[in-house]
Coordinates of C-alpha atoms and ligand atoms in Angstrom, one line a residue:
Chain Z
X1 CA 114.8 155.2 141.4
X2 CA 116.0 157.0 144.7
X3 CA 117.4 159.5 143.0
X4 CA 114.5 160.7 140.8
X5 CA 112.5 160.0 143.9
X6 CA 114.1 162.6 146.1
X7 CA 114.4 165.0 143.0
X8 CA 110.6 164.7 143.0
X9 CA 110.6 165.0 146.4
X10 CA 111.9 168.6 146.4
X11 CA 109.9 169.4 143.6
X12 CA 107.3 169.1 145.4
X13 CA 108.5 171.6 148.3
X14 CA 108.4 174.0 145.5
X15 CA 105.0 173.7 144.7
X16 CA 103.7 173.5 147.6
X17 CA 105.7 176.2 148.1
X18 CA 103.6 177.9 145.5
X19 CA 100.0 176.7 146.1
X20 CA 99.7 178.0 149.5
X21 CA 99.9 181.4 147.9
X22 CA 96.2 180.4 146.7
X23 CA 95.2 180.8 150.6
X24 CA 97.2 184.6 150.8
X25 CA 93.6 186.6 150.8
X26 CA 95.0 188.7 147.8
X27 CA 92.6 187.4 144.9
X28 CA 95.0 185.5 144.1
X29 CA 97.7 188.1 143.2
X30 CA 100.8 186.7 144.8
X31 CA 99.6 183.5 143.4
X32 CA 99.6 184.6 139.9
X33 CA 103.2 186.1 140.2
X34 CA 104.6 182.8 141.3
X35 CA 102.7 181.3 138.6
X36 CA 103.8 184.0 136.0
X37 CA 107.4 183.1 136.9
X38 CA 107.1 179.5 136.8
X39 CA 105.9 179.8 133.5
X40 CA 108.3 181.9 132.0
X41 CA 111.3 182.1 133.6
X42 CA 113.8 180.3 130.8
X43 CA 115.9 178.7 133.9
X44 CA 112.1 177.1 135.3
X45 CA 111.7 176.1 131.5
X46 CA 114.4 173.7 131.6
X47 CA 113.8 172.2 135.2
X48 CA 110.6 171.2 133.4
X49 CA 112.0 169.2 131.3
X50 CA 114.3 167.5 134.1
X51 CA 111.1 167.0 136.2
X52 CA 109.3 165.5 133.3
X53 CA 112.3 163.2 132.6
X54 CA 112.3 162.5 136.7
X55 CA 108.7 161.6 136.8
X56 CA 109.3 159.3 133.9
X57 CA 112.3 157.9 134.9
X58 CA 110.8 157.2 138.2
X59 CA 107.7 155.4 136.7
X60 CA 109.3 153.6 134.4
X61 CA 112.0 151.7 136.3
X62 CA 109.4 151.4 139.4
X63 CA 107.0 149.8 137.5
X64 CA 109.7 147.4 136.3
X65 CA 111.0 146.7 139.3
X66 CA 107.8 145.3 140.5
X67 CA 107.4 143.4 137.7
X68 CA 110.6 142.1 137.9
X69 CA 109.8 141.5 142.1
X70 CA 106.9 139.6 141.1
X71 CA 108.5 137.7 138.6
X72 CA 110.9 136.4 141.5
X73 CA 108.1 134.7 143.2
X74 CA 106.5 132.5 140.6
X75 CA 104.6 130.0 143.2
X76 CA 102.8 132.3 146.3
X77 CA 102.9 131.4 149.8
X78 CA 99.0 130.2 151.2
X79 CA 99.9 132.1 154.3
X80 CA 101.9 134.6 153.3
X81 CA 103.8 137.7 155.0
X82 CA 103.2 137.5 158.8
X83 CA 106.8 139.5 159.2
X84 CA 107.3 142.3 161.0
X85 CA 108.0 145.3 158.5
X86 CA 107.5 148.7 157.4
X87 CA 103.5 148.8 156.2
X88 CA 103.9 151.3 154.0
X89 CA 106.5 149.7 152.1
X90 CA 104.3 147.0 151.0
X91 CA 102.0 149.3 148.7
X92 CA 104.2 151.3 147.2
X93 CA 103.5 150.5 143.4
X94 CA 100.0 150.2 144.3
X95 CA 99.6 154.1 146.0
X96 CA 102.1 154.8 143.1
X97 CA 99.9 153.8 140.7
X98 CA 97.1 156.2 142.7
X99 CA 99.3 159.0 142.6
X100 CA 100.1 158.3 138.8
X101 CA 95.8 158.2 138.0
X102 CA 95.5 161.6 139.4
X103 CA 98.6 163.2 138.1
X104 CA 96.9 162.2 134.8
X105 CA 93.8 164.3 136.0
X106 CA 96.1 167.1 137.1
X107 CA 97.6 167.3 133.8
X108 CA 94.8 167.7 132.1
X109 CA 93.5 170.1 134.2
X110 CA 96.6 172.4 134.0
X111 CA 99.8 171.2 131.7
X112 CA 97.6 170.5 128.9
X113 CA 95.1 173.0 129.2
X114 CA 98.3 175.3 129.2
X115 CA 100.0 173.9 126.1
X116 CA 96.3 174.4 124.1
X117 CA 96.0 170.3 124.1
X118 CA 92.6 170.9 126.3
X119 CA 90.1 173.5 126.1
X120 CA 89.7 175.3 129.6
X121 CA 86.3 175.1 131.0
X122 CA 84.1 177.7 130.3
X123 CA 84.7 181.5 131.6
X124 CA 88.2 180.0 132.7
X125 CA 91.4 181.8 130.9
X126 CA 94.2 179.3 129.6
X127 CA 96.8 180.2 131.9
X128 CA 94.6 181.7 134.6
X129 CA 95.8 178.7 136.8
X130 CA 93.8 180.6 139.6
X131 CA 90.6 180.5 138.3
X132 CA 91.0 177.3 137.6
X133 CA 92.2 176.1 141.0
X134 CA 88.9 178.1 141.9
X135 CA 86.7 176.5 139.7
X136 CA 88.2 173.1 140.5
X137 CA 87.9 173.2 144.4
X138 CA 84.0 174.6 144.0
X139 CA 83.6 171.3 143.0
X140 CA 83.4 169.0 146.4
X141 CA 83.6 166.1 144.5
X142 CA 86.4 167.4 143.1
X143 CA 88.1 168.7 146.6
X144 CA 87.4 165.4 148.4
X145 CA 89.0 163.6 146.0
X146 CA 92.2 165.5 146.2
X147 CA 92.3 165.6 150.0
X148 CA 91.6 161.8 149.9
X149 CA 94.4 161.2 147.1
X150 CA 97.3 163.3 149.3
X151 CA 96.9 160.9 152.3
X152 CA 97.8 157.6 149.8
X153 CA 100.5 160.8 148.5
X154 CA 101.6 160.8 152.6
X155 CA 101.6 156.7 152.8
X156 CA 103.9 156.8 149.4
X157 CA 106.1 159.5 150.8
X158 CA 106.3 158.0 154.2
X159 CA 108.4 155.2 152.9
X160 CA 109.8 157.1 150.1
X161 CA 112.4 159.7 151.9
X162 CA 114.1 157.1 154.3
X163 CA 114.0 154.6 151.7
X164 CA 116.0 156.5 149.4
X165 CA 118.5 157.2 151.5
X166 CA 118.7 154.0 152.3
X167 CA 119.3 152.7 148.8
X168 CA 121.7 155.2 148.2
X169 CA 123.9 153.6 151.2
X170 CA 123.8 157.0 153.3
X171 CA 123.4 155.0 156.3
X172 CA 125.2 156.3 159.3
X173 CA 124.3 155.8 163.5
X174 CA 124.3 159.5 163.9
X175 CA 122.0 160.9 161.3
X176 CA 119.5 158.0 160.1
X177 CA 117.4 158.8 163.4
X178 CA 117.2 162.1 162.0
X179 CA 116.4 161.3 158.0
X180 CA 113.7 158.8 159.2
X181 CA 112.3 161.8 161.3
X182 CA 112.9 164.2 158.8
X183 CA 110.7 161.8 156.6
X184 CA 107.6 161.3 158.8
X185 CA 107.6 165.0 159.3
X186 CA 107.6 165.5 155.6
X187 CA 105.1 162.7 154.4
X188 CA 102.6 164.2 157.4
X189 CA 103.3 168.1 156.6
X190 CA 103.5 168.4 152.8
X191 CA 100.7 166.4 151.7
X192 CA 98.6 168.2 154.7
X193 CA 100.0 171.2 153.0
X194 CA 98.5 170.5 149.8
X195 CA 95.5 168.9 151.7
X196 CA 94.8 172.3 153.5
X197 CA 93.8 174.1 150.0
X198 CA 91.1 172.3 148.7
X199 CA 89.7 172.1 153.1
X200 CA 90.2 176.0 152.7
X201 CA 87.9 175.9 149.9
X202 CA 85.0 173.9 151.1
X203 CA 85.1 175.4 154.7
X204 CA 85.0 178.8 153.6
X205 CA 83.4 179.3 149.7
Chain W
X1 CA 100.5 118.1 172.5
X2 CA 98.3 117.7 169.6
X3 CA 98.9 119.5 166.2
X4 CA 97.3 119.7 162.4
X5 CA 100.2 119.8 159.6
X6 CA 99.5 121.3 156.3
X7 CA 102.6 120.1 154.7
X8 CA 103.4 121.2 151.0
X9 CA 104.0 117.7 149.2
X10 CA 106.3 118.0 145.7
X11 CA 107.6 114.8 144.2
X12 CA 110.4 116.3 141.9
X13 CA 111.0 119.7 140.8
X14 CA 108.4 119.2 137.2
X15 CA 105.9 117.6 139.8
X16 CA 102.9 120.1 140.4
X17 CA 102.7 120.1 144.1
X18 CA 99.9 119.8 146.5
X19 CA 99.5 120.8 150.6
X20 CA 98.4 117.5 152.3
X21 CA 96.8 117.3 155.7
X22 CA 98.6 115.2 158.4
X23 CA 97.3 114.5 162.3
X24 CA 100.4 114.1 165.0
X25 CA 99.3 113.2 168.7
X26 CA 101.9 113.5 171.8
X27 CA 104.3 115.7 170.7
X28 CA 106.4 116.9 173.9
X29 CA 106.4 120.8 174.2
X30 CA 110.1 120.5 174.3
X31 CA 110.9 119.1 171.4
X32 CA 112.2 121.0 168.3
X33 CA 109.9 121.6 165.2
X34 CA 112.3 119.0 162.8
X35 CA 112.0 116.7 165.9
X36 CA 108.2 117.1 165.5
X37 CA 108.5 116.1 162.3
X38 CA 111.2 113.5 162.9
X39 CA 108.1 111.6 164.7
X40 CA 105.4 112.7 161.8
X41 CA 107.9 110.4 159.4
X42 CA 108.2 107.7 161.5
X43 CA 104.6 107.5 161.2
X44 CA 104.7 107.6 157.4
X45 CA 107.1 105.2 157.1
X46 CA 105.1 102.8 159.4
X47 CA 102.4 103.5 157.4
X48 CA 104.3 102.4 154.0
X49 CA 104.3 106.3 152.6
X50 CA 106.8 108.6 151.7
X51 CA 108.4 110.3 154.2
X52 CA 108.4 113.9 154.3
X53 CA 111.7 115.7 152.8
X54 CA 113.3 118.5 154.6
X55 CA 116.5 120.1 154.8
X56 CA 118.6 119.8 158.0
X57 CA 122.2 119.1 159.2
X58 CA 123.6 120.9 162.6
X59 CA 120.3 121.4 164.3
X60 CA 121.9 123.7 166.3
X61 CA 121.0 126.8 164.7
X62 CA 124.7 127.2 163.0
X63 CA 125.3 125.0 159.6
X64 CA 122.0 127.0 158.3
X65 CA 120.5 124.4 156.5
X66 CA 117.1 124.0 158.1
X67 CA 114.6 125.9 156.0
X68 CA 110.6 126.0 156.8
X69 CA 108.2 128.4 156.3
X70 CA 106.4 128.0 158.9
X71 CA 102.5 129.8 159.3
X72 CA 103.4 132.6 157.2
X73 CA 107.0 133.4 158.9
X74 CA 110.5 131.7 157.4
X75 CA 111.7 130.0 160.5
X76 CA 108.6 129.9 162.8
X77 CA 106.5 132.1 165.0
X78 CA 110.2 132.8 167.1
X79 CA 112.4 135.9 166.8
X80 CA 116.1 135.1 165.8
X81 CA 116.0 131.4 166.0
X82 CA 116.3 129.0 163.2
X83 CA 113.9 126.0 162.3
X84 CA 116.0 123.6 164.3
X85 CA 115.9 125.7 166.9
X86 CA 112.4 126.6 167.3
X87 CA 110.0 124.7 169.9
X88 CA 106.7 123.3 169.9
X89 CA 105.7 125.2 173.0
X90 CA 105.8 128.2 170.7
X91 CA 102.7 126.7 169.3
X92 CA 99.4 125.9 171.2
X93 CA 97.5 122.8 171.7
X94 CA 95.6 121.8 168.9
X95 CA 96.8 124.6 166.5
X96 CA 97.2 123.8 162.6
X97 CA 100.6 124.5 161.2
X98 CA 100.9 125.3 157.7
X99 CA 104.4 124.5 156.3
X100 CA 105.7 125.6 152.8
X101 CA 109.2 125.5 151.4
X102 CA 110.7 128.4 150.5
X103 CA 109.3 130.1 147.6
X104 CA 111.5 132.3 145.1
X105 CA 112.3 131.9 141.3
X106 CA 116.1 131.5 142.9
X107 CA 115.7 128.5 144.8
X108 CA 113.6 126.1 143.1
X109 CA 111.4 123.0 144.6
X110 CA 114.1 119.8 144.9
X111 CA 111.4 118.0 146.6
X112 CA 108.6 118.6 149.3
X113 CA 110.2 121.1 151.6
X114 CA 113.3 121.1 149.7
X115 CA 114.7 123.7 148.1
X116 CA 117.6 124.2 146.1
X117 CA 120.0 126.9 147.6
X118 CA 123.0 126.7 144.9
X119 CA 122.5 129.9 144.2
X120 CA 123.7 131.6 146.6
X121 CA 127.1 129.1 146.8
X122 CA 127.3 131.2 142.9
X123 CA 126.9 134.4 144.6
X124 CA 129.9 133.6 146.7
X125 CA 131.7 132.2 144.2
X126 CA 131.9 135.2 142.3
X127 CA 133.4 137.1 144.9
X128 CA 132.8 136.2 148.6
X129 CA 136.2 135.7 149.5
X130 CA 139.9 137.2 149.8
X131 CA 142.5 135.9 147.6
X132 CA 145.9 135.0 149.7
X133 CA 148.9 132.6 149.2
X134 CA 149.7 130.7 152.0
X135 CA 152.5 131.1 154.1
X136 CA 153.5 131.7 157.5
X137 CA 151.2 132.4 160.2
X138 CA 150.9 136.7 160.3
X139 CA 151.6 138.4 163.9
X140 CA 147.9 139.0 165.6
X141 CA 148.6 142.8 165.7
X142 CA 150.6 143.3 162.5
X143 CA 147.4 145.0 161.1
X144 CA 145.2 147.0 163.3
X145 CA 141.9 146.7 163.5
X146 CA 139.4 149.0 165.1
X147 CA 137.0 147.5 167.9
X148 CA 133.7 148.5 166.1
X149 CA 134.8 147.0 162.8
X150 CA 135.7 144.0 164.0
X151 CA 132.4 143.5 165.6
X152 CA 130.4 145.0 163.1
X153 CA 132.4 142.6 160.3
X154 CA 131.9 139.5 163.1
X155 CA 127.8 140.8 163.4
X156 CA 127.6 140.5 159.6
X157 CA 129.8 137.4 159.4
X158 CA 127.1 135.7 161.5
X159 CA 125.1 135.1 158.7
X160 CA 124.6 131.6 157.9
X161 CA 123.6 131.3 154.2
X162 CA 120.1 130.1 155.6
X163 CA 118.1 132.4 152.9
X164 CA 115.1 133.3 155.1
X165 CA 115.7 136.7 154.1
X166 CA 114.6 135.6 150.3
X167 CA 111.9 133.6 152.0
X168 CA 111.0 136.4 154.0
X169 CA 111.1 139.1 151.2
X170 CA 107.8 140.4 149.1
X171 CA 110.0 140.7 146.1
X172 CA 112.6 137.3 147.3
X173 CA 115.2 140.0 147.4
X174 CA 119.1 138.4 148.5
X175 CA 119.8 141.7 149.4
X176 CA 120.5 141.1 153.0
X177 CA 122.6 137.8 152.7
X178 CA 124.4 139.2 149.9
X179 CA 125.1 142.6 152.0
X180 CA 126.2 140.2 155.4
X181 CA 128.7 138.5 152.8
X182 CA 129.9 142.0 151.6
X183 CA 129.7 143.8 154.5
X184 CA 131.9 141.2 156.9
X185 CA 134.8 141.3 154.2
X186 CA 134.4 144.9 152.9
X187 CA 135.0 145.8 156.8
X188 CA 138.5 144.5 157.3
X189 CA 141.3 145.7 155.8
X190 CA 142.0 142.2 154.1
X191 CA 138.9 142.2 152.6
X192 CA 139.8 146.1 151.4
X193 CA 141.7 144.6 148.5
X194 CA 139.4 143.5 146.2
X195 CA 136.2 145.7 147.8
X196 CA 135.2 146.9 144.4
X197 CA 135.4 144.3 142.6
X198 CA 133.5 142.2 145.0
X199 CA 130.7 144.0 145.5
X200 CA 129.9 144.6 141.7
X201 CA 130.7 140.8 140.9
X202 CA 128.2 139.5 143.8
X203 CA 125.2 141.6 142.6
X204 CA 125.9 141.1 139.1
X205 CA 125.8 137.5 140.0
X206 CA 122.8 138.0 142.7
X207 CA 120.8 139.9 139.6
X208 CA 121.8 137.2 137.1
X209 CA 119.9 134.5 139.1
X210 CA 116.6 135.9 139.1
X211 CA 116.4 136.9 142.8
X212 CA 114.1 140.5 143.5
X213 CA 115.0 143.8 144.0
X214 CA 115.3 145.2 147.5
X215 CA 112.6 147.9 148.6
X216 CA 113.8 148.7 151.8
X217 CA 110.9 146.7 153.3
X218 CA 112.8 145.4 156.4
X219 CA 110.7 141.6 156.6
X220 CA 114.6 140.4 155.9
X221 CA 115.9 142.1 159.0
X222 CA 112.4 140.5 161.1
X223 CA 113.5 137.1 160.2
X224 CA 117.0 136.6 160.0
X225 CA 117.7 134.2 162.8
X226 CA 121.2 135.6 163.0
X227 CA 119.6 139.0 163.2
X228 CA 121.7 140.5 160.3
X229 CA 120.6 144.4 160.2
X230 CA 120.0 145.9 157.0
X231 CA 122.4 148.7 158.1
X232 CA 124.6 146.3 155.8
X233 CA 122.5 146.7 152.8
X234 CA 123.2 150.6 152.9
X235 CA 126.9 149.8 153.4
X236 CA 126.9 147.0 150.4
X237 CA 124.8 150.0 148.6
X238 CA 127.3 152.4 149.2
X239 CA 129.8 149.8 148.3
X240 CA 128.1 149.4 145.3
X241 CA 127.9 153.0 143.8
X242 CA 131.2 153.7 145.1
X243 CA 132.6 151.2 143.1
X244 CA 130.0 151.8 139.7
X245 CA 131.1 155.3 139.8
X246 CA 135.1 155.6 141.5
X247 CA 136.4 152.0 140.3
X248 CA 139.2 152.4 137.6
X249 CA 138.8 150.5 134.5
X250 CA 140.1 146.7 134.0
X251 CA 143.9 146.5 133.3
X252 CA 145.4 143.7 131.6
X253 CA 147.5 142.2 134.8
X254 CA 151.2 141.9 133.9
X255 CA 151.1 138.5 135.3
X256 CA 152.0 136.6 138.6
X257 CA 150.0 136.8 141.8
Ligands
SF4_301 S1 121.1 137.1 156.2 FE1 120.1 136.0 157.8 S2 118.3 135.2 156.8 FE2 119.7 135.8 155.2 S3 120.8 133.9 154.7 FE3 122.0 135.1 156.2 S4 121.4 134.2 158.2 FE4 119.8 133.6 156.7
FES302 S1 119.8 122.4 160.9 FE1 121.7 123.6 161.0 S2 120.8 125.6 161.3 FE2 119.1 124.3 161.5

């Protein structure tokens, strides 16, 4: 769980990495070079299938963890959870499964439609990931939505980063401070990252 | 003072169980919650009805037997106190206090606030101790000891088996209590012996019993009236993957101690 959580969690440095390109006012050339290597490169080809198997590796045992949590609990409390604790913590299956609906969408916007599983919409090349990304954000609906989904993406990462540290017993009194730091910074600046491409879009198309 | 009781009433551990409402008129804001409801069952039995069962022992916050949830918090509105511990005064005048047993698959209903805690007696059984023979009395400085350990072993040792960290849990995790049993052991060099397979025999037994897993939520932490940090559950998790991943494999022992 931890450890396919902060494999994910530098995957998604990368693209991120990647994405802002699509704000470089270049038509999208730089963009398209990233995008060009990412999809070709034989080394990317096989952290694909890692970052598949880390996604569902991730899912899987999350979700059965909950179950398994809620199974430990057979009668509720009638006032229940007045505790102090992390807030965050509480909904992580729940902004998990809100991350897992809209990687569904993103999938069929652009895995799929790559592999030829979807047909791209019309005047939209199959691996012209730009003019889709274009085409996507003209939608507001659209570009809403994906702002709104990276803040639950910022609430699930927020826990996330020092939780898997925590898991994975690297607990010491000199550098927690600094990997529960290191996580708010990351859960606030990466999905505002993300956010600051489909804002781009509507604030200036 | 003057209080409304929303007690959770079971008559075995088959029983379906109902909250029932009870009035209590008087009550000095001195007196401990048990010693609230000492007087509550003095009442009942007065009255010709079954007294309220609840677990107790030391009431003096040490043999960890007292066990309430009290409005939505194991051991009361206090910080770091147990049940026994807690006073009305915490409470205001007229308030209503809903009480509930503890609630995990773990420790089931005995009866009323009752619950049965065996399983974490299992959990020690399977490797909450140190093996030694008996003998003479070892010098005091024979085996050295540094300062923090000590203290950090004696912080963890403080645990008292109460299980409001289960209570306390969203997913009635025994992470923390197993991690204070763990951790107090794992930190001196006695305990150092059988580390590995201590930690992997407690969880395996801890995961048998049907307890959660732990989410890093902290509520544990919030409630423990001993205070037991969850610094130990990185250090029993540490323990634990050391262990999965370094330990040699079982050898057939060639006999004697
Ligand atoms: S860790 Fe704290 S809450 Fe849990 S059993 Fe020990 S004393 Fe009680
Ligand atoms: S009765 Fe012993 S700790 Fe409360």
């Amino acid at each position: 769980m931890a450890l396919a959580g902060l494999f994910l969690i530098t995957f998604l440095v990368v693209h991120l990495a990647i994405n802002l390109l699509l704000l470089s006012n270049d038509d999208g050339a730089a963009f398209k070079v990233a995008v060009e290597f990412m999809t070709t490169n034989p080394l990317v080809k096989i952290m694909e299938i890692f970052l598949m198997g880390g996604f569902a590796i991730h899912i899987v045992i999350g979700v059965f963890i909950q179950i398994q949590n809620w199974l430990a609990r057979p009668v509720r409390y009638k006032v229940a959870g007045y505790s102090h604790l992390s807030f965050f913590s509480k909904y992580m299956i729940h902004t998990g499964a809100i991350i897992f609906i809209f990687l569904c969408i993103h999938f069929t916007n652009f895995y799929f439609v790559k592999l030829g599983l979807v047909s791209p919409p019309a005047g939209v090349e199959k691996e012209d990931f730009y003019q889709m990304a274009n085409s996507l954000f003209a939608d507001r609906f659209y570009a809403v939505l994906y702002v709104v989904l990276m803040i639950f993406l910022g609430f699930h990462l927020h826990h996330a980063f020092q939780s898997a540290f925590q898991t994975l017993g690297l607990n010491h009194t000199k550098y927690t401070p600094f990997i529960k730091a290191a996580g708010t910074i990351y859960s606030v600046v990466v999905p505002l990252g993300f956010a600051s491409i489909p804002l781009f879009f509507i604030f200036t198309k | 003072m003057d209080f409304t009781l929303k007690i959770w009433r079971q008559k075995n551990a088959k029983a379906k169980g109902k909250f029932a409402t009870y009035k209590i008129n008087g009550i000095s804001d001195s007196s401990s919650f048990l010693e609230m409801l000492d007087v509550v069952n003095e009442q009942q039995v007065i009255k010709g009805e079954d007294p309220i069962v609840f677990d107790h022992d030391c009431r003096e916050g040490i043999c960890g037997a007292c066990s309430l949830y009290i409005n939505g918090r194991p051991h009361g509105p206090d910080d770091a106190v147990t049940t026994c511990q807690l006073h009305m005064r915490k409470f205001k005048d007229g308030d209503t206090i809903v009480i509930e047993p503890w609630r995990s698959k773990a420790f089931p209903v005995i009866r009323d606030l009752m619950v049965d805690r065996q399983a974490f007696d299992k959990i020690i059984q399977a490797g909450g101790f140190i093996s030694v023979n008996t003998g003479g009395i070892p010098d005091a400085n024979a085996i050295l000891i540094p300062k923090e350990n000590a203290d950090s072993s004696m912080d963890a040792a403080a645990c008292i088996g109460c299980g409001a960290c289960v209570a306390a849990c969203k997913n009635a995790s025994a992470m923390l209590f197993v991690a204070a049993k763990v951790s107090h052991l794992a930190l001196l060099p006695q305990g150092k012996a059988e580390a590995t397979r201590r930690v992997q025999a407690m969880v395996a037994k801890m995961d048998e019993l049907g307890f959660g897993n732990c989410t890093n939520t902290g509520a544990c932490e919030a409630e423990c009236p001993k205070e037991i940090s969850i610094d130990n559950i990185a250090r029993m998790n540490r323990e634990y993957l050391g262990a999965k991943i370094g330990a040699q494999k079982d050898k057939v022992s060639g006999g004697g101690f």
